[in-house]
PDB file of C-alpha atoms in Angstrom:
ATOM      1  CA  MET A   7       3.144 -11.421   1.278  1.00  0.00           C
ATOM      2  CA  ALA A   8       4.571 -11.858  -2.233  1.00  0.00           C
ATOM      3  CA  SER A   9       6.674 -14.962  -2.820  1.00  0.00           C
ATOM      4  CA  LYS A  10      10.229 -14.795  -4.107  1.00  0.00           C
ATOM      5  CA  LEU A  11      10.435 -14.762  -7.892  1.00  0.00           C
ATOM      6  CA  VAL A  12      12.475 -17.694  -9.282  1.00  0.00           C
ATOM      7  CA  MET A  13      13.793 -16.893 -12.746  1.00  0.00           C
ATOM      8  CA  ASN A  14      16.114 -18.284 -15.424  1.00  0.00           C
ATOM      9  CA  GLU A  15      19.254 -19.975 -14.020  1.00  0.00           C
ATOM     10  CA  ALA A  16      17.847 -19.900 -10.454  1.00  0.00           C
ATOM     11  CA  ILE A  17      15.433 -22.684 -11.487  1.00  0.00           C
ATOM     12  CA  LYS A  18      17.180 -25.907 -10.443  1.00  0.00           C
ATOM     13  CA  ALA A  19      14.676 -28.576 -11.581  1.00  0.00           C
ATOM     14  CA  ALA A  20      15.887 -30.972 -14.303  1.00  0.00           C
ATOM     15  CA  GLU A  21      12.553 -30.738 -16.161  1.00  0.00           C
ATOM     16  CA  VAL A  22       9.869 -28.042 -16.244  1.00  0.00           C
ATOM     17  CA  TRP A  23       6.265 -27.837 -17.427  1.00  0.00           C
ATOM     18  CA  LEU A  24       6.557 -24.993 -19.941  1.00  0.00           C
ATOM     19  CA  THR A  25       4.015 -22.447 -21.120  1.00  0.00           C
ATOM     20  CA  GLY A  26       4.864 -20.140 -24.030  1.00  0.00           C
ATOM     21  CA  LEU A  27       4.783 -16.346 -24.360  1.00  0.00           C
ATOM     22  CA  ASP A  28       1.161 -16.321 -25.531  1.00  0.00           C
ATOM     23  CA  GLY A  29      -0.030 -18.843 -22.951  1.00  0.00           C
ATOM     24  CA  GLU A  30       0.238 -21.857 -25.284  1.00  0.00           C
ATOM     25  CA  ARG A  31       1.193 -25.124 -23.590  1.00  0.00           C
ATOM     26  CA  ILE A  32       4.520 -26.454 -24.760  1.00  0.00           C
ATOM     27  CA  GLY A  33       4.688 -29.359 -22.318  1.00  0.00           C
ATOM     28  CA  VAL A  34       7.431 -30.991 -20.249  1.00  0.00           C
ATOM     29  CA  VAL A  35      10.912 -30.007 -21.451  1.00  0.00           C
ATOM     30  CA  SER A  36      14.390 -30.084 -19.925  1.00  0.00           C
ATOM     31  CA  ARG A  37      15.541 -27.049 -17.974  1.00  0.00           C
ATOM     32  CA  GLN A  38      18.293 -26.338 -20.496  1.00  0.00           C
ATOM     33  CA  GLU A  39      15.890 -26.561 -23.439  1.00  0.00           C
ATOM     34  CA  ALA A  40      13.546 -24.086 -21.700  1.00  0.00           C
ATOM     35  CA  LEU A  41      16.443 -21.684 -20.990  1.00  0.00           C
ATOM     36  CA  ASP A  42      17.640 -21.914 -24.606  1.00  0.00           C
ATOM     37  CA  LEU A  43      14.108 -21.181 -25.864  1.00  0.00           C
ATOM     38  CA  ALA A  44      13.855 -18.200 -23.486  1.00  0.00           C
ATOM     39  CA  LYS A  45      17.184 -16.843 -24.757  1.00  0.00           C
ATOM     40  CA  GLU A  46      16.120 -17.349 -28.381  1.00  0.00           C
ATOM     41  CA  LEU A  47      12.822 -15.483 -27.823  1.00  0.00           C
ATOM     42  CA  LYS A  48      14.551 -12.771 -25.718  1.00  0.00           C
ATOM     43  CA  ALA A  49      12.328 -13.670 -22.770  1.00  0.00           C
ATOM     44  CA  ASP A  50      12.660 -14.735 -19.132  1.00  0.00           C
ATOM     45  CA  LEU A  51      11.850 -18.188 -17.800  1.00  0.00           C
ATOM     46  CA  VAL A  52       9.748 -17.721 -14.662  1.00  0.00           C
ATOM     47  CA  CYS A  53       8.803 -20.505 -12.240  1.00  0.00           C
ATOM     48  CA  ASP A  54       5.287 -20.121 -10.808  1.00  0.00           C
ATOM     49  CA  SER A  55       5.531 -22.771  -8.095  1.00  0.00           C
ATOM     50  CA  LEU A  56       8.311 -24.981  -6.787  1.00  0.00           C
ATOM     51  CA  MET A  57       5.836 -27.247  -4.987  1.00  0.00           C
ATOM     52  CA  SER A  58       4.995 -29.560  -7.895  1.00  0.00           C
ATOM     53  CA  SER A  59       7.101 -31.857 -10.002  1.00  0.00           C
ATOM     54  CA  PRO A  60       7.869 -30.873 -12.701  1.00  0.00           C
ATOM     55  CA  PRO A  61       7.436 -27.211 -11.670  1.00  0.00           C
ATOM     56  CA  PRO A  62       5.182 -25.092 -13.913  1.00  0.00           C
ATOM     57  CA  CYS A  63       7.222 -22.404 -15.677  1.00  0.00           C
ATOM     58  CA  ARG A  64       6.319 -19.814 -18.261  1.00  0.00           C
ATOM     59  CA  LEU A  65       8.072 -17.628 -20.760  1.00  0.00           C
ATOM     60  CA  VAL A  66       7.536 -13.940 -20.074  1.00  0.00           C
ATOM     61  CA  SER A  67       8.843 -11.012 -22.124  1.00  0.00           C
ATOM     62  CA  ARG A  68      12.096  -9.728 -20.663  1.00  0.00           C
ATOM     63  CA  GLY A  69      11.559  -7.421 -17.663  1.00  0.00           C
ATOM     64  CA  ALA A  70       7.799  -8.044 -17.511  1.00  0.00           C
ATOM     65  CA  ALA A  71       8.179 -10.651 -14.753  1.00  0.00           C
ATOM     66  CA  LYS A  72       9.953  -8.189 -12.460  1.00  0.00           C
ATOM     67  CA  ARG A  73       7.360  -5.481 -13.147  1.00  0.00           C
ATOM     68  CA  GLU A  74       4.599  -8.014 -12.441  1.00  0.00           C
ATOM     69  CA  LYS A  75       6.244  -8.958  -9.128  1.00  0.00           C
ATOM     70  CA  ASP A  76       6.737  -5.313  -8.142  1.00  0.00           C
ATOM     71  CA  GLN A  77       3.077  -4.557  -8.930  1.00  0.00           C
ATOM     72  CA  ALA A  78       1.903  -7.551  -6.874  1.00  0.00           C
ATOM     73  CA  GLY A  79       4.103  -6.432  -3.984  1.00  0.00           C
ATOM     74  CA  LYS A  80       2.732  -2.902  -4.177  1.00  0.00           C
ATOM     75  CA  GLU A  81      -0.858  -4.190  -4.098  1.00  0.00           C
ATOM     76  CA  ALA A  82      -0.049  -6.478  -1.168  1.00  0.00           C
ATOM     77  CA  ARG A  83       1.411  -3.571   0.810  1.00  0.00           C
ATOM     78  CA  GLN A  84      -1.660  -1.469   0.097  1.00  0.00           C
ATOM     79  CA  GLN A  85      -3.934  -4.262   1.285  1.00  0.00           C
ATOM     80  CA  GLU A  86      -1.908  -4.649   4.487  1.00  0.00           C
ATOM     81  CA  GLY A  87      -3.193  -1.235   5.411  1.00  0.00           C
ATOM     82  CA  GLN A  88       0.066   0.649   5.679  1.00  0.00           C
ATOM     83  CA  VAL A  89      -1.613   4.032   5.761  1.00  0.00           C
ATOM     84  CA  LYS A  90       0.556   7.130   5.619  1.00  0.00           C
ATOM     85  CA  VAL A  91      -0.503   9.482   8.418  1.00  0.00           C
ATOM     86  CA  LYS A  92      -0.551  13.235   7.805  1.00  0.00           C
ATOM     87  CA  GLU A  93      -0.654  15.693  10.687  1.00  0.00           C
ATOM     88  CA  ILE A  94      -3.004  18.669  10.811  1.00  0.00           C
ATOM     89  CA  ARG A  95      -2.359  21.224  13.551  1.00  0.00           C
ATOM     90  CA  LEU A  96      -5.051  23.411  15.060  1.00  0.00           C
ATOM     91  CA  THR A  97      -5.580  25.668  18.070  1.00  0.00           C
ATOM     92  CA  ALA A  98      -8.361  25.337  20.633  1.00  0.00           C
ATOM     93  CA  ASN A  99      -9.845  28.801  19.926  1.00  0.00           C
ATOM     94  CA  ILE A 100     -10.171  28.465  16.153  1.00  0.00           C
ATOM     95  CA  GLU A 101     -12.337  30.675  13.954  1.00  0.00           C
ATOM     96  CA  GLU A 102     -15.237  28.974  12.143  1.00  0.00           C
ATOM     97  CA  HIS A 103     -13.758  29.634   8.677  1.00  0.00           C
ATOM     98  CA  ASP A 104     -10.381  28.161   9.710  1.00  0.00           C
ATOM     99  CA  TYR A 105     -12.156  25.168  11.254  1.00  0.00           C
ATOM    100  CA  ASP A 106     -13.977  24.545   7.943  1.00  0.00           C
ATOM    101  CA  THR A 107     -10.693  24.800   6.013  1.00  0.00           C
ATOM    102  CA  LYS A 108      -8.976  22.260   8.302  1.00  0.00           C
ATOM    103  CA  ARG A 109     -12.029  19.949   8.106  1.00  0.00           C
ATOM    104  CA  ARG A 110     -11.973  20.045   4.269  1.00  0.00           C
ATOM    105  CA  GLN A 111      -8.222  19.426   4.284  1.00  0.00           C
ATOM    106  CA  ALA A 112      -8.666  16.386   6.569  1.00  0.00           C
ATOM    107  CA  GLU A 113     -11.572  15.130   4.441  1.00  0.00           C
ATOM    108  CA  LYS A 114      -9.480  15.362   1.269  1.00  0.00           C
ATOM    109  CA  LEU A 115      -6.605  13.451   2.903  1.00  0.00           C
ATOM    110  CA  LEU A 116      -8.926  10.725   4.212  1.00  0.00           C
ATOM    111  CA  ASP A 117     -10.618  10.364   0.814  1.00  0.00           C
ATOM    112  CA  SER A 118      -7.215   9.949  -0.864  1.00  0.00           C
ATOM    113  CA  GLY A 119      -6.355   7.067   1.492  1.00  0.00           C
ATOM    114  CA  HIS A 120      -4.135   8.829   4.043  1.00  0.00           C
ATOM    115  CA  GLY A 121      -4.585   8.715   7.783  1.00  0.00           C
ATOM    116  CA  VAL A 122      -4.951  12.029   9.626  1.00  0.00           C
ATOM    117  CA  LEU A 123      -3.507  12.984  13.002  1.00  0.00           C
ATOM    118  CA  LEU A 124      -5.384  16.009  14.343  1.00  0.00           C
ATOM    119  CA  VAL A 125      -3.247  17.883  16.879  1.00  0.00           C
ATOM    120  CA  VAL A 126      -4.592  20.777  18.954  1.00  0.00           C
ATOM    121  CA  ARG A 127      -2.077  22.996  20.734  1.00  0.00           C
ATOM    122  CA  ILE A 128      -3.231  23.785  24.280  1.00  0.00           C
ATOM    123  CA  GLN A 129      -2.359  26.887  26.300  1.00  0.00           C
ATOM    124  CA  GLY A 130      -3.457  27.217  29.904  1.00  0.00           C
ATOM    125  CA  LYS A 131      -6.864  25.679  30.644  1.00  0.00           C
ATOM    126  CA  GLU A 132      -7.974  25.012  27.061  1.00  0.00           C
ATOM    127  CA  GLY A 133      -8.004  21.199  27.549  1.00  0.00           C
ATOM    128  CA  GLN A 134     -11.777  20.787  27.563  1.00  0.00           C
ATOM    129  CA  ALA A 135     -12.247  23.180  24.606  1.00  0.00           C
ATOM    130  CA  ALA A 136      -9.644  21.227  22.618  1.00  0.00           C
ATOM    131  CA  LYS A 137     -11.318  17.934  23.486  1.00  0.00           C
ATOM    132  CA  ALA A 138     -14.745  19.278  22.449  1.00  0.00           C
ATOM    133  CA  MET A 139     -13.349  20.584  19.157  1.00  0.00           C
ATOM    134  CA  LEU A 140     -11.731  17.193  18.352  1.00  0.00           C
ATOM    135  CA  GLU A 141     -15.045  15.463  19.157  1.00  0.00           C
ATOM    136  CA  GLY A 142     -16.812  17.810  16.742  1.00  0.00           C
ATOM    137  CA  LEU A 143     -14.198  17.239  14.018  1.00  0.00           C
ATOM    138  CA  ALA A 144     -14.437  13.459  14.439  1.00  0.00           C
ATOM    139  CA  THR A 145     -18.225  13.700  14.063  1.00  0.00           C
ATOM    140  CA  ASP A 146     -17.930  15.939  10.974  1.00  0.00           C
ATOM    141  CA  LEU A 147     -15.446  13.527   9.366  1.00  0.00           C
ATOM    142  CA  LYS A 148     -17.469  10.354  10.076  1.00  0.00           C
ATOM    143  CA  ALA A 149     -18.318   9.954   6.375  1.00  0.00           C
ATOM    144  CA  SER A 150     -14.628   9.876   5.351  1.00  0.00           C
ATOM    145  CA  GLY A 151     -12.839   8.206   8.247  1.00  0.00           C
ATOM    146  CA  THR A 152     -13.035   6.308  11.499  1.00  0.00           C
ATOM    147  CA  ARG A 153     -11.178   6.766  14.767  1.00  0.00           C
ATOM    148  CA  LYS A 154      -8.000   4.776  15.207  1.00  0.00           C
ATOM    149  CA  THR A 155      -7.345   6.180  18.675  1.00  0.00           C
ATOM    150  CA  GLY A 156      -9.339   8.044  21.256  1.00  0.00           C
ATOM    151  CA  ILE A 157      -8.579  11.657  22.139  1.00  0.00           C
ATOM    152  CA  GLN A 158      -5.245  11.786  23.911  1.00  0.00           C
ATOM    153  CA  LEU A 159      -4.562  14.747  26.185  1.00  0.00           C
ATOM    154  CA  SER A 160      -0.907  15.136  27.045  1.00  0.00           C
ATOM    155  CA  GLY A 161       0.756  18.257  28.374  1.00  0.00           C
ATOM    156  CA  LYS A 162       0.497  20.985  25.757  1.00  0.00           C
ATOM    157  CA  GLN A 163      -1.511  19.164  23.111  1.00  0.00           C
ATOM    158  CA  ALA A 164      -4.546  16.989  22.424  1.00  0.00           C
ATOM    159  CA  ALA A 165      -4.443  14.483  19.550  1.00  0.00           C
ATOM    160  CA  LEU A 166      -6.859  12.243  17.653  1.00  0.00           C
ATOM    161  CA  GLU A 167      -5.943   9.858  14.831  1.00  0.00           C
ATOM    162  CA  LEU A 168      -8.399   9.021  12.055  1.00  0.00           C
ATOM    163  CA  ILE A 169      -7.990   6.371   9.354  1.00  0.00           C
ATOM    164  CA  PRO A 170      -9.802   6.245   5.992  1.00  0.00           C
ATOM    165  CA  LYS A 171     -12.934   4.080   5.650  1.00  0.00           C
TER     166      LYS A 171
END
């Protein structure tokens, strides 16, 4: 989880350990002096850690700190594994060509990082045929994804969720 970004006037320490725009070490300066320098250089004063005394702060070009934080947050969310799940609907008595099309579609989604929910509509006594088809699809898609759930038969549909490898 990304930590809260402490910038400019939100920094309450009397003194800060300052690093310049190009990474050069300026040293320990008063908070006000650091803020004045940031204003003069049209930059933001960003605190990296509030745990040490004086806290290490750096000058960052205006707006870059927020973009950096947003990017870090985006990467953290991606690593958490929040996978968007897309649904693909099929029927139990599907033609071979249509089956191949749905398999390629699922493969493409899995390769692009999306989860896939395969849903087979069931009419009458097609339960076992639907289950067998989902088993076959899961086997065909083994290279791109792994099962998140088992095959779930419920009323008028059978479902199987796959997540990308």
